[in-house]
């Protein structure tokens, strides 16, 4: 974001420097910080609302104290005679108490007090006599109170240099304020001013002024009188224009004009030659303001959330620019000259319409903060740009060394419920025609018969849809069985065409949520703004009227679901707006207030996320296309539809991505014999292929990274166990994954029996051919293997040597097998149950757990392996529980994958289908998943621990790594809406069925 919060990132340094200077001045002063009896710093709301007001107890011999901090004590008054006892006091801090007026004792300090902080109280008036007494005051902080007006006596404080009255209820300022000739800093933001206070024009010494979040609606022409002004905040002041006199503020260094209605800047704006930071975000600029281009000293420029369509080439004249935010505009291209801004450290371009980055973009090597998502990038490809500037530089360097190659290839995913007809549809779409006429025409065509086709799991097919243009689809047939849900999300990626297949013969309106709605929610959560085509199969089994009614019902219910979701998100966004309109102190006054205790920064971040979700709804192509695999004309119509969608440049701009020829050759070499038959290649194997493609070792990394990001192969450069290997044979890898997600016990047993032919029962090591087993031995072997199958299907448990038996047709070498187990753990599909961390097994059998197979509700299955007995414990101490709530959809397979990811953090674990008991050191933790019981209830996932109240921090330490692991997984679902709350420990202790929930930000 480049609003006030983001735009302030660098400007706040100026304020911080001033604060540091003040601290240095105080460093030699004698200081004292006190907590009142009955109160404590940071006391909770319950304690502060106690009927017994905290009593202040002052120590003896305080006459020499120069700085006294009484903040965070809940005080309503201070003792009489305090002023006479503190004869040397110069700084008094009373912030975060409950004063309704300035305490009279403050007046007794007036002859020597230089700094007073009464912020974050309940002041409704100051008291004229008290203010008049503060003759020596240089710094006064009255922010975050309830003041409707300021007393005229404030103008008599002739030595005042800093005044903060922000976050009050001021509709005007006293005329006497114009007498504060020494005032250097004034903050009146978030008040109720309706015009710029003319009294301020007399303050010739003013250097810092903040009048943001007032309804000024204009500035006076003679604002030029404030010639000393260096920092000016005018954010959210409802300004439509700037007067020409504004351009006479020649001392300005930092200027915040975000969240206004500006469409242009005065031509004389270029006179502000000392300007270093300018925030123009969230205005109405349609053209880049030309008046900015002569500002050679500008270091930070924020133009986010405007309506810009281009950036001028003369931007290269801003040679000192360090930060440039241009996100969420309508920019279609960047000028070549932007690469001359070699000092840039932050460059934010997300949310535009940029397809091609300028050549030599890699020259911007100092850019650390880089955001480019939500652009239709072709060159470099989206996957390269998302990796960062070094990868863009490598791509462009490679492109300069070799001929560019355009690969029109699109990923097509067939999704749908079990028995929807995906596999048969895939066969009919991709089967080559007998007459070989690939280019169309009216010749008679031959199609495969529409016989039943049974899915073998997830399957991948390459389909050349248009040979004349070289257009090729990579078709993924995603199995509809629920057992595959844990791995399906790995194949959902941006830039793909999603075909949701619905069996029209069996479809009924009540089945919409399971056959259509849930799949749309799933795709939208994983890939916001994805393109979805709805195809209805078995159309020949429906009457003409029935077919029309079912297609219309699907179309109607999709519209209703989208409307319901959008209205829900809009409603949540309005709640955030209402919370932002209230002062933070008001939000924190009651635990029942919406977004209790949540900072403005986090609220703005949440609002931006809601806006992102609303702006990136699914692109659902309508109407529903009914198809019968027995009708060649309907199949051809579907082919034509898929081709027209794929070739639509605004929908799929990355179809025509440009690659260095060497990258394309590297990809082709990975899939040629003999390496095509291997499951994986070593890094050095790929490096040798890279040399054949013309890539040196230092240029290979970027090419492999691109191939990984674009889904051509798997290369985990961040994994110590896997970074030396390249998994290029995805078809074979998918065949291996399919082995673990077939729940047919007879099929699994058959595979195991075939695998044991001629092998011993060791860890999969080959043995010499043995004599044929006797019937008794055969029965014993079958019984034992049947026991393993039962354990797998009920508890998700398999020993390593049985896993190898299952994979015998696919994996031969022991090294391949061990590497495959590492890969399965990396993907979050299983974990080694009994291997000590960092230690070998010393010959004992390794057992692996596949959480997605756990069927028992109560965790107990591992006790006999671990040698422990983890009975569920009732929480008798203080309980800490973090709850994640998912109102729209719960990511499929998330709980199972999360179960794997936390394994490195816990010990003595025991898993159930929906719950995990474990320990972090000696601290117990419980992870629970509760599916929704109705359409109005959300799915929830909670992480809990407990400890005695004095040691509650140990519970926090226990769950923090688990929370971090969950947040990492949730980042894979950018379109997912969820909330995080901390449940009230007192409600949990009482056993309340609906404990109060406090909003949390992690």
PDB file of C-alpha atoms in Angstrom, residues 8 13 25 59 71 85 130 166 176 200 271 277 288 382 417 435 579 603 673 691 822 929 973:
ATOM      1  CA  UNK A   8       5.245   7.388   5.700  1.00  0.00           C
ATOM      2  CA  UNK A  13      12.578   8.832   9.924  1.00  0.00           C
ATOM      3  CA  UNK A  25      18.557  15.868  25.737  1.00  0.00           C
ATOM      4  CA  UNK A  59       8.821   7.577  47.215  1.00  0.00           C
ATOM      5  CA  UNK A  71       1.798   6.589  32.228  1.00  0.00           C
ATOM      6  CA  UNK A  85       7.393  18.094  46.106  1.00  0.00           C
ATOM      7  CA  UNK A 130      -3.833  25.228  34.530  1.00  0.00           C
ATOM      8  CA  UNK A 166      -4.509  15.017  16.915  1.00  0.00           C
ATOM      9  CA  UNK A 176      -4.688  33.043  20.007  1.00  0.00           C
ATOM     10  CA  UNK A 200      -1.655  28.978  11.315  1.00  0.00           C
ATOM     11  CA  UNK A 271       9.488  25.130  -7.941  1.00  0.00           C
ATOM     12  CA  UNK A 277       9.312  12.647  -0.598  1.00  0.00           C
ATOM     13  CA  UNK A 288       1.668  11.338 -14.964  1.00  0.00           C
ATOM     14  CA  UNK A 382       5.151 -14.053 -15.267  1.00  0.00           C
ATOM     15  CA  UNK A 417     -17.118 -34.553  -9.105  1.00  0.00           C
ATOM     16  CA  UNK A 435      -8.447 -38.499 -41.680  1.00  0.00           C
ATOM     17  CA  UNK A 579     -13.715   0.498  12.544  1.00  0.00           C
ATOM     18  CA  UNK A 603      -7.119  -2.658   9.375  1.00  0.00           C
ATOM     19  CA  UNK A 673      15.912 -40.289 -24.266  1.00  0.00           C
ATOM     20  CA  UNK A 691      25.799 -27.015 -21.734  1.00  0.00           C
ATOM     21  CA  UNK A 822      12.022 -36.908   0.912  1.00  0.00           C
ATOM     22  CA  UNK A 929     -10.124 -29.197  12.709  1.00  0.00           C
ATOM     23  CA  UNK A 973      -4.239 -19.572  -1.216  1.00  0.00           C
TER      24      UNK A 973
END
